[in-house]
PDB file of C-alpha atoms in Angstrom:
ATOM      1  CA  UNK A   1     128.319  99.703  82.473  1.00  0.00           C
ATOM      2  CA  UNK A   2     127.169 101.363  85.779  1.00  0.00           C
ATOM      3  CA  UNK A   3     125.017 103.679  83.065  1.00  0.00           C
ATOM      4  CA  UNK A   4     123.255 100.681  81.558  1.00  0.00           C
ATOM      5  CA  UNK A   5     122.602  98.784  84.991  1.00  0.00           C
ATOM      6  CA  UNK A   6     120.862 102.393  85.748  1.00  0.00           C
ATOM      7  CA  UNK A   7     118.924 102.835  83.007  1.00  0.00           C
ATOM      8  CA  UNK A   8     117.480  98.974  83.381  1.00  0.00           C
ATOM      9  CA  UNK A   9     116.444  99.207  86.906  1.00  0.00           C
ATOM     10  CA  UNK A  10     115.095 102.387  85.817  1.00  0.00           C
ATOM     11  CA  UNK A  11     113.037 100.424  83.076  1.00  0.00           C
ATOM     12  CA  UNK A  12     111.673  97.851  86.325  1.00  0.00           C
ATOM     13  CA  UNK A  13     110.937 100.286  88.641  1.00  0.00           C
ATOM     14  CA  UNK A  14     108.668 102.055  86.263  1.00  0.00           C
ATOM     15  CA  UNK A  15     107.269  98.697  85.238  1.00  0.00           C
ATOM     16  CA  UNK A  16     106.830  97.567  88.739  1.00  0.00           C
ATOM     17  CA  UNK A  17     104.241 100.630  89.342  1.00  0.00           C
ATOM     18  CA  UNK A  18     101.992 100.194  86.317  1.00  0.00           C
ATOM     19  CA  UNK A  19     101.904  96.546  87.499  1.00  0.00           C
ATOM     20  CA  UNK A  20     100.996  98.052  90.950  1.00  0.00           C
ATOM     21  CA  UNK A  21      98.416 101.440  89.816  1.00  0.00           C
ATOM     22  CA  UNK A  22      97.123  98.367  87.794  1.00  0.00           C
ATOM     23  CA  UNK A  23      95.731  96.587  91.234  1.00  0.00           C
ATOM     24  CA  UNK A  24      94.339  98.726  92.140  1.00  0.00           C
ATOM     25  CA  UNK A  25      92.543  99.467  89.825  1.00  0.00           C
ATOM     26  CA  UNK A  26      88.868  98.429  90.822  1.00  0.00           C
ATOM     27  CA  UNK A  27      85.511  98.156  88.938  1.00  0.00           C
ATOM     28  CA  UNK A  28      82.431 100.718  89.832  1.00  0.00           C
ATOM     29  CA  UNK A  29      78.905 100.323  89.825  1.00  0.00           C
ATOM     30  CA  UNK A  30      78.593 102.431  86.623  1.00  0.00           C
ATOM     31  CA  UNK A  31      75.005 104.098  88.161  1.00  0.00           C
ATOM     32  CA  UNK A  32      77.345 106.120  91.290  1.00  0.00           C
ATOM     33  CA  UNK A  33      76.853 109.606  91.860  1.00  0.00           C
ATOM     34  CA  UNK A  34      80.339 110.022  91.478  1.00  0.00           C
ATOM     35  CA  UNK A  35      80.797 108.463  88.425  1.00  0.00           C
ATOM     36  CA  UNK A  36      78.129 110.083  87.113  1.00  0.00           C
ATOM     37  CA  UNK A  37      79.579 113.035  87.301  1.00  0.00           C
ATOM     38  CA  UNK A  38      82.518 112.266  86.091  1.00  0.00           C
ATOM     39  CA  UNK A  39      80.983 111.199  83.026  1.00  0.00           C
ATOM     40  CA  UNK A  40      79.686 114.294  82.318  1.00  0.00           C
ATOM     41  CA  UNK A  41      82.247 116.420  83.065  1.00  0.00           C
ATOM     42  CA  UNK A  42      84.207 114.268  80.779  1.00  0.00           C
ATOM     43  CA  UNK A  43      81.407 114.666  77.611  1.00  0.00           C
ATOM     44  CA  UNK A  44      81.081 118.835  79.000  1.00  0.00           C
ATOM     45  CA  UNK A  45      85.539 118.701  77.792  1.00  0.00           C
ATOM     46  CA  UNK A  46      84.080 116.670  74.539  1.00  0.00           C
ATOM     47  CA  UNK A  47      82.012 119.494  73.649  1.00  0.00           C
ATOM     48  CA  UNK A  48      83.928 122.892  74.278  1.00  0.00           C
ATOM     49  CA  UNK A  49      87.147 120.901  72.274  1.00  0.00           C
ATOM     50  CA  UNK A  50      85.052 118.864  69.870  1.00  0.00           C
ATOM     51  CA  UNK A  51      83.701 122.212  66.986  1.00  0.00           C
ATOM     52  CA  UNK A  52      80.436 119.405  66.764  1.00  0.00           C
ATOM     53  CA  UNK A  53      77.331 121.900  65.822  1.00  0.00           C
ATOM     54  CA  UNK A  54      75.274 120.355  68.457  1.00  0.00           C
ATOM     55  CA  UNK A  55      76.359 118.753  72.057  1.00  0.00           C
ATOM     56  CA  UNK A  56      76.625 115.518  72.762  1.00  0.00           C
ATOM     57  CA  UNK A  57      75.449 114.185  76.023  1.00  0.00           C
ATOM     58  CA  UNK A  58      75.240 111.215  78.058  1.00  0.00           C
ATOM     59  CA  UNK A  59      73.393 107.851  77.262  1.00  0.00           C
ATOM     60  CA  UNK A  60      75.103 104.822  78.997  1.00  0.00           C
ATOM     61  CA  UNK A  61      78.106 104.193  80.938  1.00  0.00           C
ATOM     62  CA  UNK A  62      79.031 101.159  80.095  1.00  0.00           C
ATOM     63  CA  UNK A  63      81.973  99.933  81.810  1.00  0.00           C
ATOM     64  CA  UNK A  64      83.558 101.451  84.842  1.00  0.00           C
ATOM     65  CA  UNK A  65      86.919 101.524  86.993  1.00  0.00           C
ATOM     66  CA  UNK A  66      88.342 103.354  89.654  1.00  0.00           C
ATOM     67  CA  UNK A  67      91.730 104.322  90.911  1.00  0.00           C
ATOM     68  CA  UNK A  68      92.797 105.550  93.944  1.00  0.00           C
ATOM     69  CA  UNK A  69      94.878 108.526  95.040  1.00  0.00           C
ATOM     70  CA  UNK A  70      95.073 108.682  98.363  1.00  0.00           C
ATOM     71  CA  UNK A  71      94.557 111.244  99.790  1.00  0.00           C
ATOM     72  CA  UNK A  72      90.991 111.837  98.010  1.00  0.00           C
ATOM     73  CA  UNK A  73      91.991 111.741  94.528  1.00  0.00           C
ATOM     74  CA  UNK A  74      89.726 109.178  92.662  1.00  0.00           C
ATOM     75  CA  UNK A  75      90.946 108.449  88.299  1.00  0.00           C
ATOM     76  CA  UNK A  76      87.769 107.316  86.800  1.00  0.00           C
ATOM     77  CA  UNK A  77      88.631 105.292  83.543  1.00  0.00           C
ATOM     78  CA  UNK A  78      85.098 105.006  81.973  1.00  0.00           C
ATOM     79  CA  UNK A  79      83.564 103.719  78.610  1.00  0.00           C
ATOM     80  CA  UNK A  80      80.575 106.206  77.706  1.00  0.00           C
ATOM     81  CA  UNK A  81      78.146 106.127  74.580  1.00  0.00           C
ATOM     82  CA  UNK A  82      77.005 109.990  74.279  1.00  0.00           C
ATOM     83  CA  UNK A  83      74.785 110.834  71.879  1.00  0.00           C
ATOM     84  CA  UNK A  84      73.975 113.990  69.636  1.00  0.00           C
ATOM     85  CA  UNK A  85      71.121 116.439  70.913  1.00  0.00           C
ATOM     86  CA  UNK A  86      69.331 119.099  69.331  1.00  0.00           C
ATOM     87  CA  UNK A  87      71.241 121.769  71.203  1.00  0.00           C
ATOM     88  CA  UNK A  88      73.622 123.949  70.137  1.00  0.00           C
ATOM     89  CA  UNK A  89      77.162 123.199  71.316  1.00  0.00           C
ATOM     90  CA  UNK A  90      77.489 127.077  73.379  1.00  0.00           C
ATOM     91  CA  UNK A  91      78.843 127.200  76.501  1.00  0.00           C
ATOM     92  CA  UNK A  92      76.258 128.170  79.193  1.00  0.00           C
ATOM     93  CA  UNK A  93      75.167 124.444  77.797  1.00  0.00           C
ATOM     94  CA  UNK A  94      72.281 123.114  80.076  1.00  0.00           C
ATOM     95  CA  UNK A  95      72.429 119.523  79.723  1.00  0.00           C
ATOM     96  CA  UNK A  96      68.596 118.355  81.265  1.00  0.00           C
ATOM     97  CA  UNK A  97      67.284 120.594  79.025  1.00  0.00           C
ATOM     98  CA  UNK A  98      68.734 118.974  75.886  1.00  0.00           C
ATOM     99  CA  UNK A  99      66.758 116.065  74.117  1.00  0.00           C
ATOM    100  CA  UNK A 100      68.760 113.252  72.140  1.00  0.00           C
ATOM    101  CA  UNK A 101      68.432 113.413  67.511  1.00  0.00           C
ATOM    102  CA  UNK A 102      65.889 111.040  67.025  1.00  0.00           C
ATOM    103  CA  UNK A 103      66.211 110.968  63.041  1.00  0.00           C
ATOM    104  CA  UNK A 104      67.736 107.585  61.694  1.00  0.00           C
ATOM    105  CA  UNK A 105      71.319 109.846  61.208  1.00  0.00           C
ATOM    106  CA  UNK A 106      71.957 109.486  65.328  1.00  0.00           C
ATOM    107  CA  UNK A 107      75.271 109.695  66.338  1.00  0.00           C
ATOM    108  CA  UNK A 108      75.701 107.782  68.383  1.00  0.00           C
ATOM    109  CA  UNK A 109      79.697 107.246  69.437  1.00  0.00           C
ATOM    110  CA  UNK A 110      82.016 105.392  72.654  1.00  0.00           C
ATOM    111  CA  UNK A 111      84.323 106.680  74.076  1.00  0.00           C
ATOM    112  CA  UNK A 112      86.931 106.120  76.571  1.00  0.00           C
ATOM    113  CA  UNK A 113      87.117 108.383  79.178  1.00  0.00           C
ATOM    114  CA  UNK A 114      90.160 109.051  81.823  1.00  0.00           C
ATOM    115  CA  UNK A 115      89.357 111.532  84.372  1.00  0.00           C
ATOM    116  CA  UNK A 116      90.633 112.694  87.500  1.00  0.00           C
ATOM    117  CA  UNK A 117      89.071 114.426  90.305  1.00  0.00           C
ATOM    118  CA  UNK A 118      88.315 114.408  94.794  1.00  0.00           C
ATOM    119  CA  UNK A 119      84.679 113.805  94.943  1.00  0.00           C
ATOM    120  CA  UNK A 120      82.267 114.847  96.813  1.00  0.00           C
ATOM    121  CA  UNK A 121      84.058 118.638  96.760  1.00  0.00           C
ATOM    122  CA  UNK A 122      84.416 122.169  94.879  1.00  0.00           C
ATOM    123  CA  UNK A 123      87.934 120.654  94.055  1.00  0.00           C
ATOM    124  CA  UNK A 124      88.623 121.262  90.158  1.00  0.00           C
ATOM    125  CA  UNK A 125      87.994 117.449  87.581  1.00  0.00           C
ATOM    126  CA  UNK A 126      90.598 117.061  84.694  1.00  0.00           C
ATOM    127  CA  UNK A 127      90.031 115.595  82.173  1.00  0.00           C
ATOM    128  CA  UNK A 128      93.356 113.291  82.048  1.00  0.00           C
ATOM    129  CA  UNK A 129      92.282 111.319  78.250  1.00  0.00           C
ATOM    130  CA  UNK A 130      89.533 110.851  75.613  1.00  0.00           C
ATOM    131  CA  UNK A 131      89.188 108.767  72.775  1.00  0.00           C
ATOM    132  CA  UNK A 132      85.336 108.831  70.507  1.00  0.00           C
ATOM    133  CA  UNK A 133      84.427 107.418  67.677  1.00  0.00           C
TER     134      UNK A 133
END
């Protein structure tokens, strides 16, 4: 029985931590520069991992929220529209010069990206989760 109580205590502790973390999630303006950087970072990782012939770029950040992890980490949770460009999907890609495809078969996807970053620093960012359809 003590093992069962320890297990039950652990489950309640995990649930409490999860609920507590949710309470610290705050909406953030989608035009915020750090949000834009996080969305562009996530899209570049998506491009690296996708195997698509053409690269995708951010069209619009629909929603964004943040969770603060002291002392300086921020988790960005974003819903982002990305569109297929005319640029070949290569490692040395400069997305600023890539134009979106405009023909009738334009592929636009809605993605959920979760990025962990340290804003305004040279620390690496991490794509924790991504899902596009």
